[in-house]
Amino acid sequence: MNPHYIIDGYNFIYDIPRFRKAMDTALELSRELLVSFLRGYLSVHKVKITLVFDGDAKSINQPQFRSDVRMSVVYSKYPQKADDLIKQIIERQKNKKSLFLVSKDTELITFSKHHGANVIAPFQFFSLAESHAGQDMMDQKYNPTLSEAELTEWLKIFGEDKSDSDDQQ
């Protein structure tokens, strides 16, 4: 059976500098970059990925990413935490031998091992996923590096004109 990776979304983002740096611009950007990165990995590997994020109390509708048979992006329903949702997903899985938790969260790691699932650290998974031709093509097509002018333009579009904040200081 093909591996099924359950990825602790924010844990992954905070552990990998490429995605953590994107959070300086916007949380949504870091999530979008992670989803794009994982789709690149899926383009050359026959695996299943469930990407889990904490839901937000203020947002009834969480950002929507296109889920399909091989990749699901899910949000816990507030006040439930992503960790609790991940535990439920692990418990429901029948074939634990092909199940991999991607997280550094000690409590989740202990829970996963207790239930017979495998564990891989975010940086290990990132290194594995980053080193394939499909990801190289995705990086070239969707280069996440923005010039200063592009960043300023995006900030203007989203109502956070960088020049305004500089003037106020």
Coordinates of N, CA and C in Angstrom, one line a residue:
M1 N 0.8 -1.2 0.0 CA 0.0 0.0 0.0 C 0.9 1.3 0.0
N2 N 0.5 2.3 -0.7 CA 1.2 3.5 -0.8 C 1.2 4.3 0.5
P3 N 2.3 5.0 0.8 CA 2.4 5.7 2.1 C 1.3 6.8 2.2
H4 N 0.8 7.1 3.4 CA -0.1 8.2 3.6 C 0.6 9.1 4.7
Y5 N 0.9 10.3 4.3 CA 1.5 11.3 5.2 C 0.4 12.2 5.8
I6 N 0.4 12.3 7.1 CA -0.4 13.2 7.8 C 0.5 14.3 8.3
I7 N 0.3 15.5 7.7 CA 1.3 16.6 8.0 C 0.6 17.6 8.9
D8 N 1.3 17.9 10.0 CA 0.9 18.9 11.0 C 1.3 20.3 10.4
G9 N 0.3 20.9 9.7 CA 0.6 22.1 8.9 C 1.4 23.2 9.5
Y10 N 1.0 23.8 10.6 CA 1.7 24.9 11.1 C 3.0 24.4 11.8
N11 N 3.1 23.2 12.3 CA 4.3 22.7 12.8 C 5.3 22.6 11.7
F12 N 4.9 22.2 10.6 CA 5.8 22.1 9.4 C 6.3 23.4 8.9
I13 N 5.3 24.4 8.8 CA 5.7 25.7 8.4 C 6.7 26.4 9.3
Y14 N 6.5 26.2 10.6 CA 7.4 26.9 11.6 C 8.8 26.2 11.6
D15 N 8.9 24.9 11.2 CA 10.1 24.2 11.2 C 11.0 24.4 9.9
I16 N 10.4 24.8 8.8 CA 11.1 25.0 7.6 C 11.3 26.4 7.2
P17 N 12.5 26.9 7.2 CA 12.7 28.4 7.0 C 12.0 28.9 5.7
R18 N 12.0 28.2 4.7 CA 11.3 28.7 3.4 C 9.9 29.1 3.7
F19 N 9.1 28.3 4.4 CA 7.7 28.6 4.7 C 7.6 29.6 5.9
R20 N 8.4 29.5 6.9 CA 8.4 30.4 8.0 C 8.6 31.8 7.6
K21 N 9.6 32.0 6.6 CA 9.9 33.3 6.1 C 8.7 33.9 5.4
A22 N 7.9 33.1 4.7 CA 6.8 33.5 4.0 C 5.7 34.1 4.9
M23 N 5.7 33.6 6.2 CA 4.8 34.1 7.2 C 5.0 35.6 7.5
D24 N 6.2 36.0 7.3 CA 6.5 37.5 7.5 C 5.7 38.3 6.6
T25 N 5.3 37.8 5.4 CA 4.5 38.5 4.5 C 3.0 38.3 4.8
A26 N 2.6 37.0 4.8 CA 1.2 36.6 5.1 C 1.1 35.1 5.5
L27 N 0.3 34.8 6.4 CA 0.1 33.4 6.8 C -0.5 32.7 5.6
E28 N -1.4 33.3 4.8 CA -1.9 32.6 3.7 C -0.9 32.2 2.7
L29 N 0.1 33.1 2.5 CA 1.2 32.8 1.6 C 2.0 31.6 2.0
S30 N 2.3 31.5 3.3 CA 3.0 30.3 3.7 C 2.2 29.0 3.5
R31 N 0.9 29.1 3.7 CA 0.1 27.9 3.4 C 0.0 27.6 2.0
E32 N -0.1 28.6 1.1 CA -0.2 28.4 -0.3 C 1.1 27.8 -0.8
L33 N 2.2 28.3 -0.3 CA 3.6 27.8 -0.7 C 3.7 26.3 -0.3
L34 N 3.2 26.0 0.9 CA 3.3 24.6 1.3 C 2.5 23.7 0.5
V35 N 1.2 24.1 0.2 CA 0.4 23.3 -0.7 C 1.0 23.1 -2.1
S36 N 1.6 24.1 -2.6 CA 2.2 24.0 -3.9 C 3.4 23.1 -3.9
F37 N 4.2 23.2 -2.8 CA 5.3 22.3 -2.6 C 4.9 20.9 -2.6
L38 N 3.9 20.6 -1.8 CA 3.4 19.2 -1.6 C 2.8 18.7 -3.0
R39 N 2.1 19.5 -3.7 CA 1.6 19.1 -5.0 C 2.7 18.7 -6.0
G40 N 3.9 19.4 -5.9 CA 5.0 19.1 -6.7 C 5.5 17.7 -6.3
Y41 N 5.5 17.4 -5.0 CA 6.0 16.1 -4.5 C 5.0 15.0 -5.0
L42 N 3.7 15.3 -5.0 CA 2.7 14.4 -5.4 C 2.8 14.1 -6.9
S43 N 3.4 15.0 -7.7 CA 3.4 14.9 -9.1 C 4.4 13.8 -9.5
V44 N 5.3 13.4 -8.6 CA 6.2 12.3 -9.0 C 6.2 11.1 -8.0
H45 N 5.4 11.2 -7.0 CA 5.3 10.1 -6.0 C 3.9 9.6 -5.8
K46 N 3.7 8.3 -5.7 CA 2.3 7.8 -5.5 C 2.1 7.6 -4.0
V47 N 1.8 8.8 -3.4 CA 1.5 8.8 -1.9 C 0.2 9.6 -1.7
K48 N -0.3 9.5 -0.5 CA -1.5 10.3 -0.1 C -1.0 11.3 1.0
I49 N -1.5 12.5 0.9 CA -1.2 13.5 1.9 C -2.4 14.1 2.5
T50 N -2.5 14.2 3.9 CA -3.5 14.9 4.6 C -2.8 16.0 5.3
L51 N -3.1 17.2 4.9 CA -2.4 18.4 5.5 C -3.4 19.0 6.5
V52 N -3.1 19.1 7.8 CA -4.0 19.6 8.8 C -3.6 20.9 9.4
F53 N -4.5 21.8 9.5 CA -4.2 23.1 10.1 C -5.3 23.4 11.2
D54 N -4.9 24.3 12.2 CA -5.8 24.7 13.2 C -6.9 25.6 12.5
G55 N -8.2 25.4 12.9 CA -9.2 26.3 12.4 C -9.2 27.6 13.2
D56 N -9.8 28.6 12.7 CA -9.8 30.0 13.3 C -11.2 30.3 13.8
A57 N -11.2 30.8 15.1 CA -12.5 31.2 15.7 C -13.2 32.3 15.0
K58 N -12.4 33.2 14.3 CA -13.0 34.3 13.7 C -13.6 34.0 12.3
S59 N -13.0 32.9 11.7 CA -13.4 32.6 10.3 C -14.4 31.4 10.3
I60 N -15.5 31.7 9.7 CA -16.5 30.5 9.5 C -16.0 29.7 8.4
N61 N -15.5 30.4 7.3 CA -15.0 29.6 6.2 C -13.5 29.8 6.1
Q62 N -12.8 28.6 6.2 CA -11.4 28.6 6.2 C -11.0 28.7 4.7
P63 N -9.7 29.1 4.4 CA -9.3 29.1 3.0 C -9.5 27.8 2.4
Q64 N -9.9 27.8 1.1 CA -10.2 26.6 0.4 C -9.1 26.2 -0.5
F65 N -8.6 25.0 -0.4 CA -7.7 24.5 -1.3 C -8.3 23.3 -2.0
R66 N -8.1 23.1 -3.2 CA -8.7 22.0 -3.9 C -8.1 20.7 -3.4
S67 N -9.0 19.9 -2.8 CA -8.6 18.6 -2.3 C -9.0 17.5 -3.4
D68 N -8.2 16.5 -3.4 CA -8.5 15.4 -4.3 C -8.2 14.1 -3.7
V69 N -8.2 13.0 -4.4 CA -8.1 11.7 -3.9 C -6.7 11.5 -3.1
R70 N -5.7 12.2 -3.6 CA -4.3 12.0 -3.1 C -3.9 13.1 -2.1
M71 N -4.6 14.2 -2.1 CA -4.3 15.3 -1.1 C -5.5 16.0 -0.6
S72 N -5.6 16.0 0.7 CA -6.6 16.7 1.4 C -6.0 17.8 2.3
V73 N -6.6 19.0 2.3 CA -6.2 20.0 3.2 C -7.4 20.3 4.1
V74 N -7.2 20.0 5.4 CA -8.3 20.1 6.3 C -8.0 21.1 7.5
Y75 N -9.0 21.7 8.0 CA -8.9 22.6 9.1 C -9.8 22.0 10.3
S76 N -9.2 22.1 11.5 CA -10.0 21.7 12.6 C -11.1 22.7 12.8
K77 N -12.2 22.2 13.4 CA -13.3 23.1 13.6 C -13.2 23.7 15.0
Y78 N -13.0 25.1 15.1 CA -12.8 25.7 16.4 C -13.9 25.3 17.3
P79 N -13.6 25.0 18.6 CA -12.3 25.2 19.3 C -11.4 24.0 19.2
Q80 N -11.7 23.0 18.4 CA -10.9 21.8 18.3 C -9.5 22.2 17.7
K81 N -8.5 21.6 18.2 CA -7.1 21.9 17.7 C -6.7 20.9 16.6
A82 N -5.8 21.3 15.8 CA -5.3 20.4 14.7 C -4.8 19.1 15.3
D83 N -4.1 19.2 16.5 CA -3.6 18.0 17.1 C -4.7 17.0 17.4
D84 N -5.8 17.4 17.9 CA -6.9 16.5 18.2 C -7.4 15.9 16.9
L85 N -7.5 16.7 15.9 CA -8.0 16.2 14.6 C -7.0 15.1 14.0
I86 N -5.7 15.4 14.1 CA -4.7 14.5 13.7 C -4.8 13.2 14.4
K87 N -5.0 13.2 15.7 CA -5.2 12.0 16.5 C -6.4 11.2 16.0
Q88 N -7.5 11.9 15.7 CA -8.7 11.2 15.2 C -8.4 10.5 13.9
I89 N -7.7 11.2 13.0 CA -7.3 10.6 11.7 C -6.5 9.4 11.9
I90 N -5.5 9.5 12.8 CA -4.6 8.3 13.0 C -5.4 7.1 13.5
E91 N -6.3 7.4 14.5 CA -7.1 6.3 15.1 C -8.0 5.6 14.0
R92 N -8.5 6.4 13.1 CA -9.4 5.8 12.1 C -8.7 5.0 11.0
Q93 N -7.4 5.2 10.8 CA -6.7 4.6 9.7 C -6.5 3.1 10.0
K94 N -6.8 2.3 9.0 CA -6.7 0.8 9.2 C -5.3 0.3 9.1
N95 N -4.6 0.7 8.1 CA -3.3 0.2 7.8 C -2.2 1.2 8.4
K96 N -1.8 1.0 9.6 CA -0.9 2.0 10.3 C 0.5 1.8 9.8
K97 N 0.8 0.7 9.1 CA 2.2 0.5 8.6 C 2.6 1.4 7.5
S98 N 1.6 1.9 6.8 CA 1.9 2.8 5.7 C 1.6 4.3 6.1
L99 N 1.3 4.5 7.4 CA 0.9 5.8 7.9 C 2.1 6.5 8.5
F100 N 2.3 7.8 8.1 CA 3.4 8.6 8.5 C 3.0 9.9 9.1
L101 N 3.2 10.2 10.3 CA 3.0 11.5 10.9 C 4.2 12.4 10.6
V102 N 4.0 13.6 10.1 CA 5.1 14.5 9.8 C 4.9 15.7 10.8
S103 N 5.6 15.6 11.9 CA 5.5 16.6 13.0 C 6.7 16.5 13.9
K104 N 6.9 17.6 14.7 CA 7.9 17.6 15.8 C 7.2 17.6 17.1
D105 N 5.9 17.7 17.1 CA 5.1 17.8 18.4 C 5.3 16.5 19.2
T106 N 5.9 16.6 20.4 CA 6.2 15.4 21.2 C 4.9 14.6 21.5
E107 N 3.9 15.3 21.9 CA 2.6 14.5 22.3 C 2.1 13.8 21.1
L108 N 2.1 14.4 19.9 CA 1.6 13.7 18.7 C 2.5 12.5 18.3
I109 N 3.8 12.7 18.4 CA 4.8 11.6 18.1 C 4.5 10.4 19.0
T110 N 4.4 10.7 20.3 CA 4.1 9.6 21.3 C 2.8 8.9 20.9
F111 N 1.8 9.7 20.6 CA 0.5 9.1 20.3 C 0.6 8.3 19.0
S112 N 1.2 8.8 18.0 CA 1.4 8.0 16.7 C 2.1 6.7 16.9
K113 N 3.2 6.8 17.6 CA 4.0 5.5 17.8 C 3.2 4.5 18.6
H114 N 2.4 5.0 19.6 CA 1.6 4.1 20.4 C 0.5 3.4 19.6
H115 N 0.1 4.1 18.5 CA -1.0 3.5 17.6 C -0.4 2.8 16.4
G116 N 1.0 2.7 16.4 CA 1.6 1.9 15.3 C 1.9 2.7 14.1
A117 N 1.8 4.0 14.1 CA 2.1 4.8 12.9 C 3.6 5.2 13.0
N118 N 4.1 5.5 11.8 CA 5.5 5.9 11.7 C 5.5 7.4 11.9
V119 N 6.7 7.9 12.2 CA 6.9 9.4 12.4 C 8.1 9.8 11.7
I120 N 8.0 11.0 11.0 CA 9.1 11.6 10.3 C 9.1 13.1 10.7
A121 N 10.2 13.7 11.0 CA 10.3 15.1 11.3 C 10.1 15.9 10.1
P122 N 9.5 17.1 10.2 CA 9.3 18.0 9.1 C 10.5 18.2 8.2
F123 N 11.7 18.5 8.8 CA 12.9 18.7 8.0 C 13.3 17.5 7.2
Q124 N 13.1 16.3 7.8 CA 13.4 15.1 7.0 C 12.5 15.0 5.8
F125 N 11.2 15.2 6.0 CA 10.3 15.1 4.9 C 10.6 16.1 3.9
F126 N 10.8 17.4 4.3 CA 11.1 18.4 3.4 C 12.4 18.1 2.6
S127 N 13.4 17.6 3.2 CA 14.6 17.2 2.4 C 14.3 16.1 1.4
L128 N 13.5 15.2 1.8 CA 13.1 14.1 0.9 C 12.3 14.6 -0.3
A129 N 11.3 15.5 0.0 CA 10.4 16.0 -1.0 C 11.1 17.0 -1.9
E130 N 12.0 17.7 -1.3 CA 12.7 18.8 -2.1 C 13.6 18.2 -3.2
S131 N 14.1 17.1 -3.0 CA 15.1 16.5 -3.9 C 14.6 15.6 -5.0
H132 N 13.7 16.2 -5.8 CA 13.2 15.5 -7.0 C 12.9 16.5 -8.1
A133 N 12.9 15.9 -9.3 CA 12.8 16.8 -10.5 C 11.5 17.5 -10.5
G134 N 10.4 16.9 -10.1 CA 9.1 17.6 -10.1 C 9.1 18.9 -9.3
Q135 N 9.8 18.8 -8.1 CA 9.9 20.0 -7.3 C 10.7 21.1 -7.9
D136 N 11.8 20.7 -8.6 CA 12.6 21.7 -9.3 C 11.8 22.4 -10.3
M137 N 11.0 21.7 -11.0 CA 10.1 22.4 -12.0 C 9.1 23.3 -11.4
M138 N 8.5 22.9 -10.3 CA 7.6 23.7 -9.6 C 8.3 25.0 -9.0
D139 N 9.5 24.8 -8.5 CA 10.2 26.0 -8.0 C 10.5 27.0 -9.1
Q140 N 10.9 26.5 -10.3 CA 11.2 27.4 -11.4 C 9.9 28.1 -11.8
K141 N 8.8 27.4 -11.9 CA 7.6 28.0 -12.4 C 7.0 29.0 -11.4
Y142 N 7.0 28.6 -10.1 CA 6.4 29.4 -9.1 C 7.4 29.8 -8.1
N143 N 8.4 30.6 -8.5 CA 9.4 31.1 -7.6 C 8.8 32.0 -6.5
P144 N 9.0 31.5 -5.3 CA 8.3 32.3 -4.2 C 9.1 33.6 -3.8
T145 N 10.3 33.8 -4.4 CA 11.0 35.0 -4.1 C 10.4 36.2 -4.8
L146 N 10.1 37.3 -4.0 CA 9.5 38.5 -4.6 C 10.5 39.6 -4.5
S147 N 10.5 40.4 -5.6 CA 11.4 41.6 -5.5 C 10.7 42.6 -4.6
E148 N 11.5 43.6 -4.2 CA 11.0 44.7 -3.3 C 9.8 45.4 -4.0
A149 N 9.8 45.6 -5.3 CA 8.7 46.2 -6.0 C 7.5 45.4 -6.0
E150 N 7.7 44.0 -6.2 CA 6.5 43.1 -6.2 C 5.9 43.1 -4.8
L151 N 6.7 43.0 -3.8 CA 6.3 43.0 -2.4 C 5.5 44.2 -2.1
T152 N 6.0 45.4 -2.5 CA 5.3 46.7 -2.2 C 3.9 46.6 -2.9
E153 N 3.9 46.2 -4.2 CA 2.6 46.1 -5.0 C 1.6 45.2 -4.3
W154 N 2.0 44.0 -3.8 CA 1.1 43.1 -3.1 C 0.6 43.7 -1.8
L155 N 1.5 44.4 -1.1 CA 1.1 45.1 0.1 C 0.0 46.2 -0.2
K156 N 0.2 46.9 -1.3 CA -0.8 47.9 -1.7 C -2.2 47.2 -2.0
I157 N -2.1 46.1 -2.7 CA -3.3 45.4 -3.1 C -4.1 45.0 -1.9
F158 N -3.4 44.5 -0.8 CA -4.0 44.0 0.4 C -4.2 45.0 1.5
G159 N -4.0 46.3 1.1 CA -4.2 47.4 2.0 C -3.2 47.6 3.1
E160 N -2.0 47.1 2.8 CA -0.9 47.3 3.8 C 0.3 48.0 3.1
D161 N 0.1 49.2 2.6 CA 1.1 49.9 1.8 C 2.3 50.1 2.7
K162 N 3.4 49.5 2.3 CA 4.7 49.6 3.1 C 5.1 51.0 3.2
S163 N 4.9 51.8 2.2 CA 5.4 53.2 2.3 C 4.6 54.0 3.4
D164 N 3.3 53.6 3.6 CA 2.5 54.3 4.6 C 3.0 54.0 6.0
S165 N 3.4 52.7 6.2 CA 3.9 52.3 7.6 C 5.3 52.9 7.8
D166 N 6.1 53.1 6.7 CA 7.4 53.7 6.9 C 7.3 55.2 7.3
D167 N 6.2 55.9 6.7 CA 6.0 57.3 6.9 C 5.6 57.6 8.4
Q168 N 4.9 56.6 9.0 CA 4.4 56.8 10.3 C 5.4 56.6 11.4
Q169 N 6.6 56.0 11.0 CA 7.6 55.8 12.0 C 8.5 57.0 12.3

